[in-house]
mmCIF file of C-alpha atoms in Angstrom:
data_model
loop_
_atom_site.group_PDB
_atom_site.id
_atom_site.type_symbol
_atom_site.label_atom_id
_atom_site.label_comp_id
_atom_site.label_asym_id
_atom_site.label_seq_id
_atom_site.Cartn_x
_atom_site.Cartn_y
_atom_site.Cartn_z
ATOM 1 C CA MET A 1 4.116 17.636 -30.890
ATOM 2 C CA TYR A 2 0.483 16.591 -30.545
ATOM 3 C CA PRO A 3 -1.813 16.340 -33.585
ATOM 4 C CA PHE A 4 -4.478 18.983 -34.054
ATOM 5 C CA ILE A 5 -8.095 17.944 -33.545
ATOM 6 C CA ASP A 6 -10.550 20.443 -34.991
ATOM 7 C CA GLU A 7 -13.123 21.626 -32.494
ATOM 8 C CA VAL A 8 -16.111 20.299 -34.468
ATOM 9 C CA THR A 9 -14.648 16.801 -34.293
ATOM 10 C CA ARG A 10 -13.717 17.296 -30.636
ATOM 11 C CA ILE A 11 -17.243 18.348 -29.681
ATOM 12 C CA LYS A 12 -18.660 15.285 -31.432
ATOM 13 C CA MET A 13 -16.234 13.030 -29.558
ATOM 14 C CA LEU A 14 -17.185 14.660 -26.262
ATOM 15 C CA GLN A 15 -20.883 13.907 -26.716
ATOM 16 C CA PHE A 16 -22.169 11.008 -24.642
ATOM 17 C CA PRO A 17 -22.088 7.990 -26.972
ATOM 18 C CA GLN A 18 -25.013 5.847 -28.057
ATOM 19 C CA GLY A 19 -25.138 2.086 -27.590
ATOM 20 C CA ARG A 20 -22.326 -0.224 -26.521
ATOM 21 C CA ILE A 21 -18.837 1.256 -26.316
ATOM 22 C CA ASP A 22 -15.344 -0.229 -26.243
ATOM 23 C CA ILE A 23 -13.367 0.652 -23.127
ATOM 24 C CA LEU A 24 -10.030 0.171 -21.429
ATOM 25 C CA ILE A 25 -9.977 0.344 -17.625
ATOM 26 C CA ASP A 26 -6.885 1.853 -15.980
ATOM 27 C CA SER A 27 -7.015 1.295 -12.215
ATOM 28 C CA ASP A 28 -4.935 1.367 -9.021
ATOM 29 C CA THR A 29 -7.207 -1.449 -7.869
ATOM 30 C CA ASN A 30 -5.569 -2.316 -4.551
ATOM 31 C CA ASN A 31 -5.154 1.257 -3.381
ATOM 32 C CA GLU A 32 -8.545 1.653 -1.726
ATOM 33 C CA ILE A 33 -11.937 -0.084 -1.772
ATOM 34 C CA ASP A 34 -13.728 1.818 -4.537
ATOM 35 C CA ASP A 35 -11.876 0.545 -7.617
ATOM 36 C CA GLN A 36 -13.214 -2.954 -6.995
ATOM 37 C CA PHE A 37 -16.788 -1.667 -6.977
ATOM 38 C CA ALA A 38 -16.136 0.262 -10.193
ATOM 39 C CA ILE A 39 -14.537 -2.595 -12.117
ATOM 40 C CA ALA A 40 -17.271 -5.004 -11.022
ATOM 41 C CA TYR A 41 -19.880 -2.466 -12.113
ATOM 42 C CA ALA A 42 -18.325 -2.278 -15.584
ATOM 43 C CA LEU A 43 -18.086 -6.075 -15.886
ATOM 44 C CA LEU A 44 -21.737 -6.375 -14.835
ATOM 45 C CA SER A 45 -22.824 -3.862 -17.503
ATOM 46 C CA PRO A 46 -22.120 -5.659 -20.793
ATOM 47 C CA GLU A 47 -25.084 -3.904 -22.392
ATOM 48 C CA ARG A 48 -23.035 -0.698 -22.247
ATOM 49 C CA PHE A 49 -19.356 -1.652 -21.916
ATOM 50 C CA HIS A 50 -17.204 -3.956 -24.035
ATOM 51 C CA ILE A 51 -14.011 -4.178 -21.976
ATOM 52 C CA ARG A 52 -10.904 -4.665 -24.120
ATOM 53 C CA ALA A 53 -8.446 -4.889 -21.202
ATOM 54 C CA ILE A 54 -7.864 -3.892 -17.576
ATOM 55 C CA LEU A 55 -4.590 -2.101 -16.792
ATOM 56 C CA ALA A 56 -2.898 -1.945 -13.390
ATOM 57 C CA ALA A 57 -1.764 1.557 -12.370
ATOM 58 C CA PRO A 58 0.963 2.449 -9.843
ATOM 59 C CA TYR A 59 0.188 3.992 -6.478
ATOM 60 C CA VAL A 60 1.766 4.917 -3.147
ATOM 61 C CA ILE A 61 0.233 5.779 0.221
ATOM 62 C CA ASP A 62 1.456 8.677 2.356
ATOM 63 C CA ASP A 63 1.625 6.719 5.612
ATOM 64 C CA GLY A 64 2.177 3.294 4.108
ATOM 65 C CA LEU A 65 3.379 1.780 0.844
ATOM 66 C CA GLN A 66 6.051 3.957 -0.821
ATOM 67 C CA ASP A 67 7.057 1.947 -3.901
ATOM 68 C CA PRO A 68 4.792 2.656 -6.908
ATOM 69 C CA GLN A 69 5.880 -0.565 -8.600
ATOM 70 C CA GLU A 70 4.770 -2.580 -5.577
ATOM 71 C CA GLY A 71 1.463 -0.715 -5.652
ATOM 72 C CA MET A 72 1.029 -1.566 -9.331
ATOM 73 C CA LEU A 73 1.786 -5.258 -8.724
ATOM 74 C CA LEU A 74 -0.635 -5.387 -5.789
ATOM 75 C CA SER A 75 -3.278 -3.845 -8.055
ATOM 76 C CA TYR A 76 -2.496 -6.405 -10.759
ATOM 77 C CA GLN A 77 -3.073 -9.205 -8.236
ATOM 78 C CA GLU A 78 -6.242 -7.574 -6.892
ATOM 79 C CA ILE A 79 -7.742 -7.469 -10.391
ATOM 80 C CA PHE A 80 -7.390 -11.252 -10.631
ATOM 81 C CA ARG A 81 -8.845 -11.691 -7.130
ATOM 82 C CA LEU A 82 -11.840 -9.644 -8.186
ATOM 83 C CA LEU A 83 -12.299 -11.623 -11.407
ATOM 84 C CA ASN A 84 -12.144 -14.890 -9.464
ATOM 85 C CA LEU A 85 -14.795 -13.682 -7.012
ATOM 86 C CA MET A 86 -16.997 -12.930 -10.004
ATOM 87 C CA GLY A 87 -16.480 -16.408 -11.459
ATOM 88 C CA ARG A 88 -14.450 -15.088 -14.394
ATOM 89 C CA GLU A 89 -11.269 -17.107 -14.036
ATOM 90 C CA ASN A 90 -11.187 -18.051 -17.732
ATOM 91 C CA ILE A 91 -10.285 -14.661 -19.095
ATOM 92 C CA PRO A 92 -8.316 -14.289 -22.351
ATOM 93 C CA ASP A 93 -4.537 -14.106 -22.151
ATOM 94 C CA GLY A 94 -3.457 -10.498 -21.901
ATOM 95 C CA PHE A 95 -6.807 -9.212 -20.656
ATOM 96 C CA VAL A 96 -5.056 -7.848 -17.547
ATOM 97 C CA LYS A 97 -1.851 -5.863 -18.090
ATOM 98 C CA LYS A 98 0.895 -4.707 -15.743
ATOM 99 C CA GLY A 99 1.387 -0.958 -15.759
ATOM 100 C CA SER A 100 4.132 1.545 -15.073
ATOM 101 C CA PRO A 101 6.692 0.717 -12.356
ATOM 102 C CA ARG A 102 6.987 4.410 -11.468
ATOM 103 C CA PHE A 103 5.276 7.735 -11.978
ATOM 104 C CA MET A 104 6.131 10.033 -14.868
ATOM 105 C CA GLU A 105 9.110 12.290 -14.152
ATOM 106 C CA PRO A 106 9.583 16.034 -14.878
ATOM 107 C CA SER A 107 11.049 15.251 -18.318
ATOM 108 C CA LYS A 108 7.646 13.752 -19.219
ATOM 109 C CA GLU A 109 9.354 10.953 -21.061
ATOM 110 C CA PRO A 110 7.090 7.904 -21.461
ATOM 111 C CA VAL A 111 7.439 5.153 -18.861
ATOM 112 C CA PRO A 112 7.549 1.800 -20.713
ATOM 113 C CA SER A 113 4.989 -0.814 -19.652
ATOM 114 C CA ASP A 114 2.723 -3.500 -21.039
ATOM 115 C CA ALA A 115 -0.223 -1.230 -20.221
ATOM 116 C CA ALA A 116 1.117 1.696 -22.279
ATOM 117 C CA ASP A 117 1.895 -0.645 -25.174
ATOM 118 C CA CYS A 118 -1.646 -2.032 -24.967
ATOM 119 C CA ILE A 119 -3.156 1.458 -25.145
ATOM 120 C CA VAL A 120 -1.102 2.362 -28.227
ATOM 121 C CA ARG A 121 -1.852 -0.917 -29.992
ATOM 122 C CA LEU A 122 -5.594 -0.841 -29.373
ATOM 123 C CA ALA A 123 -5.998 2.895 -30.042
ATOM 124 C CA LYS A 124 -4.727 2.380 -33.592
ATOM 125 C CA GLU A 125 -7.765 0.149 -34.277
ATOM 126 C CA TYR A 126 -10.158 3.064 -33.707
ATOM 127 C CA SER A 127 -11.085 6.399 -35.284
ATOM 128 C CA PRO A 128 -12.607 9.771 -34.343
ATOM 129 C CA GLU A 129 -15.989 8.412 -35.482
ATOM 130 C CA HIS A 130 -15.613 5.277 -33.351
ATOM 131 C CA PRO A 131 -13.195 6.106 -30.509
ATOM 132 C CA LEU A 132 -11.801 3.881 -27.786
ATOM 133 C CA TYR A 133 -12.782 5.068 -24.306
ATOM 134 C CA ILE A 134 -10.169 4.865 -21.563
ATOM 135 C CA ILE A 135 -11.781 5.004 -18.127
ATOM 136 C CA ALA A 136 -8.931 5.914 -15.800
ATOM 137 C CA ILE A 137 -9.470 5.818 -12.035
ATOM 138 C CA GLY A 138 -5.938 6.128 -10.711
ATOM 139 C CA ALA A 139 -2.634 7.840 -11.397
ATOM 140 C CA ILE A 140 -2.496 8.583 -15.114
ATOM 141 C CA THR A 141 1.097 7.589 -16.036
ATOM 142 C CA ASN A 142 0.023 4.571 -18.130
ATOM 143 C CA VAL A 143 -2.190 6.745 -20.323
ATOM 144 C CA ALA A 144 0.197 9.710 -20.478
ATOM 145 C CA SER A 145 3.089 7.401 -21.413
ATOM 146 C CA ALA A 146 1.092 5.927 -24.290
ATOM 147 C CA ILE A 147 0.271 9.426 -25.543
ATOM 148 C CA GLN A 148 3.879 10.607 -25.234
ATOM 149 C CA SER A 149 5.170 7.579 -27.124
ATOM 150 C CA ALA A 150 2.549 7.779 -29.908
ATOM 151 C CA PRO A 151 0.893 11.236 -29.907
ATOM 152 C CA GLU A 152 -1.216 10.426 -32.963
ATOM 153 C CA ILE A 153 -3.458 8.145 -30.898
ATOM 154 C CA ILE A 154 -5.192 11.109 -29.234
ATOM 155 C CA GLN A 155 -7.328 11.370 -32.389
ATOM 156 C CA ASN A 156 -8.851 7.950 -31.633
ATOM 157 C CA LEU A 157 -9.362 8.221 -27.869
ATOM 158 C CA VAL A 158 -11.720 9.692 -25.324
ATOM 159 C CA VAL A 159 -10.231 9.650 -21.824
ATOM 160 C CA VAL A 160 -12.580 9.700 -18.832
ATOM 161 C CA TRP A 161 -10.488 10.468 -15.749
ATOM 162 C CA LEU A 162 -11.325 10.765 -12.100
ATOM 163 C CA GLY A 163 -8.548 13.211 -11.395
ATOM 164 C CA GLY A 164 -8.511 16.556 -9.646
ATOM 165 C CA ASN A 165 -11.252 18.361 -7.794
ATOM 166 C CA ASP A 166 -13.834 20.670 -9.307
ATOM 167 C CA PHE A 167 -12.227 23.725 -10.891
ATOM 168 C CA SER A 168 -13.432 25.858 -7.974
ATOM 169 C CA GLN A 169 -11.180 23.748 -5.724
ATOM 170 C CA SER A 170 -7.473 22.873 -5.810
ATOM 171 C CA PRO A 171 -6.516 19.896 -8.038
ATOM 172 C CA ASP A 172 -4.233 18.707 -5.232
ATOM 173 C CA VAL A 173 -5.830 15.293 -4.619
ATOM 174 C CA PHE A 174 -4.641 11.687 -4.726
ATOM 175 C CA ASN A 175 -4.632 10.969 -8.471
ATOM 176 C CA VAL A 176 -2.955 14.298 -9.280
ATOM 177 C CA ASN A 177 -0.486 15.105 -6.533
ATOM 178 C CA ARG A 178 1.399 11.810 -6.837
ATOM 179 C CA ASP A 179 1.482 11.917 -10.632
ATOM 180 C CA LYS A 180 1.602 15.615 -11.426
ATOM 181 C CA TYR A 181 3.627 15.441 -14.622
ATOM 182 C CA ALA A 182 1.428 12.781 -16.199
ATOM 183 C CA ALA A 183 -1.642 14.821 -15.237
ATOM 184 C CA GLN A 184 -0.111 17.835 -16.975
ATOM 185 C CA VAL A 185 0.400 15.760 -20.129
ATOM 186 C CA LEU A 186 -3.232 14.668 -20.067
ATOM 187 C CA PHE A 187 -4.589 18.219 -19.801
ATOM 188 C CA ASP A 188 -2.058 19.683 -22.250
ATOM 189 C CA CYS A 189 -2.045 17.129 -25.079
ATOM 190 C CA GLY A 190 -5.488 17.862 -26.495
ATOM 191 C CA VAL A 191 -6.957 14.373 -26.152
ATOM 192 C CA PRO A 192 -10.781 14.529 -25.872
ATOM 193 C CA LEU A 193 -11.174 14.479 -22.105
ATOM 194 C CA VAL A 194 -14.031 13.984 -19.670
ATOM 195 C CA HIS A 195 -12.948 15.098 -16.206
ATOM 196 C CA VAL A 196 -14.812 13.626 -13.228
ATOM 197 C CA PRO A 197 -13.868 15.674 -10.134
ATOM 198 C CA ALA A 198 -13.289 14.108 -6.737
ATOM 199 C CA TYR A 199 -14.598 16.920 -4.497
ATOM 200 C CA TYR A 200 -17.444 17.779 -4.634
ATOM 201 C CA VAL A 201 -18.787 15.466 -7.309
ATOM 202 C CA SER A 202 -17.578 11.873 -6.901
ATOM 203 C CA SER A 203 -17.520 12.474 -3.159
ATOM 204 C CA HIS A 204 -21.331 12.443 -3.365
ATOM 205 C CA LEU A 205 -21.356 8.661 -4.000
ATOM 206 C CA ILE A 206 -21.373 7.548 -0.369
ATOM 207 C CA THR A 207 -22.280 4.164 1.072
ATOM 208 C CA SER A 208 -22.000 2.579 4.518
ATOM 209 C CA VAL A 209 -21.705 -0.863 6.061
ATOM 210 C CA PRO A 210 -25.359 -0.933 7.232
ATOM 211 C CA THR A 211 -26.511 0.146 3.754
ATOM 212 C CA LEU A 212 -24.433 -2.534 2.046
ATOM 213 C CA ARG A 213 -25.577 -5.219 4.474
ATOM 214 C CA SER A 214 -29.188 -4.229 3.875
ATOM 215 C CA PHE A 215 -29.049 -4.153 0.079
ATOM 216 C CA ILE A 216 -26.434 -6.742 -0.947
ATOM 217 C CA GLY A 217 -25.417 -8.635 2.208
ATOM 218 C CA GLY A 218 -25.194 -12.393 1.662
ATOM 219 C CA ALA A 219 -26.064 -12.124 -2.013
ATOM 220 C CA ASN A 220 -22.799 -13.682 -3.251
ATOM 221 C CA PRO A 221 -19.090 -13.888 -2.315
ATOM 222 C CA LEU A 222 -18.274 -10.667 -4.172
ATOM 223 C CA CYS A 223 -20.836 -8.654 -2.196
ATOM 224 C CA ASP A 224 -19.595 -10.085 1.090
ATOM 225 C CA TYR A 225 -16.014 -9.227 0.091
ATOM 226 C CA PHE A 226 -17.055 -5.628 -0.590
ATOM 227 C CA ILE A 227 -18.819 -5.356 2.773
ATOM 228 C CA GLU A 228 -15.752 -6.745 4.546
ATOM 229 C CA ASN A 229 -13.524 -4.199 2.767
ATOM 230 C CA VAL A 230 -15.738 -1.251 3.646
ATOM 231 C CA ALA A 231 -16.072 -2.422 7.254
ATOM 232 C CA GLY A 232 -12.291 -2.674 7.560
ATOM 233 C CA PHE A 233 -11.507 0.660 5.934
ATOM 234 C CA ARG A 234 -11.971 2.741 9.104
ATOM 235 C CA ALA A 235 -11.449 1.726 12.713
ATOM 236 C CA GLU A 236 -14.539 3.719 13.723
ATOM 237 C CA SER A 237 -17.638 2.922 11.670
ATOM 238 C CA PHE A 238 -20.457 4.370 13.774
ATOM 239 C CA ALA A 239 -22.412 6.993 11.795
ATOM 240 C CA THR A 240 -19.725 7.084 9.073
ATOM 241 C CA GLY A 241 -19.999 6.763 5.330
ATOM 242 C CA LYS A 242 -17.497 5.828 2.634
ATOM 243 C CA GLU A 243 -17.101 7.404 -0.782
ATOM 244 C CA ILE A 244 -17.191 4.935 -3.666
ATOM 245 C CA TRP A 245 -15.426 7.488 -5.828
ATOM 246 C CA ASP A 246 -14.480 5.481 -8.883
ATOM 247 C CA VAL A 247 -17.960 4.255 -9.791
ATOM 248 C CA SER A 248 -18.633 7.809 -10.980
ATOM 249 C CA ALA A 249 -16.280 7.530 -13.963
ATOM 250 C CA PHE A 250 -18.364 4.649 -15.321
ATOM 251 C CA ALA A 251 -21.717 6.087 -14.291
ATOM 252 C CA VAL A 252 -21.301 9.239 -16.377
ATOM 253 C CA LEU A 253 -21.051 7.033 -19.471
ATOM 254 C CA MET A 254 -23.702 4.562 -18.337
ATOM 255 C CA ASP A 255 -26.529 7.087 -18.591
ATOM 256 C CA PRO A 256 -26.144 10.769 -19.566
ATOM 257 C CA ALA A 257 -29.208 11.571 -17.438
ATOM 258 C CA TRP A 258 -27.234 10.693 -14.299
ATOM 259 C CA SER A 259 -24.944 13.734 -14.472
ATOM 260 C CA THR A 260 -24.764 17.361 -15.458
ATOM 261 C CA SER A 261 -21.658 18.784 -17.101
ATOM 262 C CA GLU A 262 -20.123 21.686 -18.958
ATOM 263 C CA ILE A 263 -17.973 21.995 -22.052
ATOM 264 C CA THR A 264 -15.059 24.265 -21.193
ATOM 265 C CA ALA A 265 -11.433 24.922 -22.077
ATOM 266 C CA ALA A 266 -9.013 22.458 -20.519
ATOM 267 C CA PRO A 267 -7.255 24.198 -17.621
ATOM 268 C CA ILE A 268 -3.557 24.030 -16.875
ATOM 269 C CA ILE A 269 -2.281 22.090 -13.867
ATOM 270 C CA THR A 270 0.570 24.212 -12.582
ATOM 271 C CA ASP A 271 3.688 22.922 -10.850
ATOM 272 C CA GLN A 272 2.239 24.395 -7.648
ATOM 273 C CA LEU A 273 -0.840 22.141 -8.055
ATOM 274 C CA THR A 274 -3.312 24.879 -8.846
ATOM 275 C CA TRP A 275 -5.645 25.299 -11.804
ATOM 276 C CA SER A 276 -4.774 28.044 -14.288
ATOM 277 C CA PHE A 277 -7.199 29.031 -17.042
ATOM 278 C CA ASP A 278 -6.629 29.984 -20.666
ATOM 279 C CA TYR A 279 -9.812 29.828 -22.714
ATOM 280 C CA ARG A 280 -7.890 29.429 -25.972
ATOM 281 C CA ARG A 281 -7.031 25.859 -24.996
ATOM 282 C CA PRO A 282 -8.813 22.757 -26.382
ATOM 283 C CA LEU A 283 -12.302 22.023 -25.143
ATOM 284 C CA MET A 284 -13.132 19.243 -22.692
ATOM 285 C CA ARG A 285 -16.144 18.074 -20.664
ATOM 286 C CA ASN A 286 -16.191 18.690 -16.921
ATOM 287 C CA ILE A 287 -18.750 16.829 -14.799
ATOM 288 C CA ARG A 288 -20.572 19.062 -12.304
ATOM 289 C CA THR A 289 -23.177 16.902 -10.498
ATOM 290 C CA LEU A 290 -24.206 13.250 -10.148
ATOM 291 C CA ASP A 291 -27.552 11.560 -9.458
ATOM 292 C CA ARG A 292 -26.476 9.477 -6.479
ATOM 293 C CA GLU A 293 -29.740 7.562 -6.083
ATOM 294 C CA ALA A 294 -29.855 6.421 -9.721
ATOM 295 C CA ILE A 295 -26.182 5.446 -9.774
ATOM 296 C CA MET A 296 -26.031 3.608 -6.453
ATOM 297 C CA GLY A 297 -29.344 1.881 -7.139
ATOM 298 C CA ASP A 298 -28.042 0.523 -10.447
ATOM 299 C CA LEU A 299 -24.817 -0.583 -8.771
ATOM 300 C CA TYR A 300 -26.556 -2.413 -5.910
ATOM 301 C CA ARG A 301 -29.023 -4.175 -8.224
ATOM 302 C CA LYS A 302 -26.266 -5.458 -10.505
ATOM 303 C CA LEU A 303 -24.059 -6.617 -7.635
ATOM 304 C CA LYS A 304 -26.965 -8.453 -5.987
ATOM 305 C CA LYS A 305 -27.905 -10.266 -9.217
ATOM 306 C CA LEU A 306 -24.382 -11.607 -9.824
#
């Protein structure tokens, strides 16, 4: 079903790119407080990222919102709120796209959406020598649906996904366990993939309200909005920190020196939400460590200068 990518080409596509790269951002922006940091970071890094579009992904919350379409629409609205706080109200028509109204089902049939259509359309403009990077920081149905509807596009894409945990841990975390079938498509289809684990890699990017107030407090409305969000995330804030998970997916592309990684065979995500390994499968890049100080320092400096 999926086109074959020879391993020489795949390894070249998995190398960290030089210069400015074209990206799509796929985000469940309203789900937590880290997506906003990550999207702002990308927008404030035009020397590295040329953003073609931002796509709203569906989400649900165990003890709260249960309708993935509502989650997607809230994320769509939050993207515009973020752009307004950054003074970027005059964005091109179609720069922000609505995503899937539901998660992928066991049949793994594509879920139609403007976001999936956007991925297919833009991917066809690229090539293995000049791929489009999709930085996905939420449930992966938008991306998996695009691949299922037009499998040939995997030859022109590199997907960077903050998905499961490190392979020594269970993959049973937020972006996988709610969207298991789409995650299986991503790992099975052979698209060049950079996997950024949650635990214990992205979980290293921790901030706190006192830290934010010290470094970016009062700098601009966006910074104050971020501090308010972090302060409101937990009822108890004394001696606590908050992971800014999603920044990691951008940071690994921002500077290759800020991470260590391995090239390995793409594992299988089983129906029981475990990793299973077959080293005959296509190669992918798995991030192992992050340089927290370099990443957070770059983030704080860019936010403060807005």
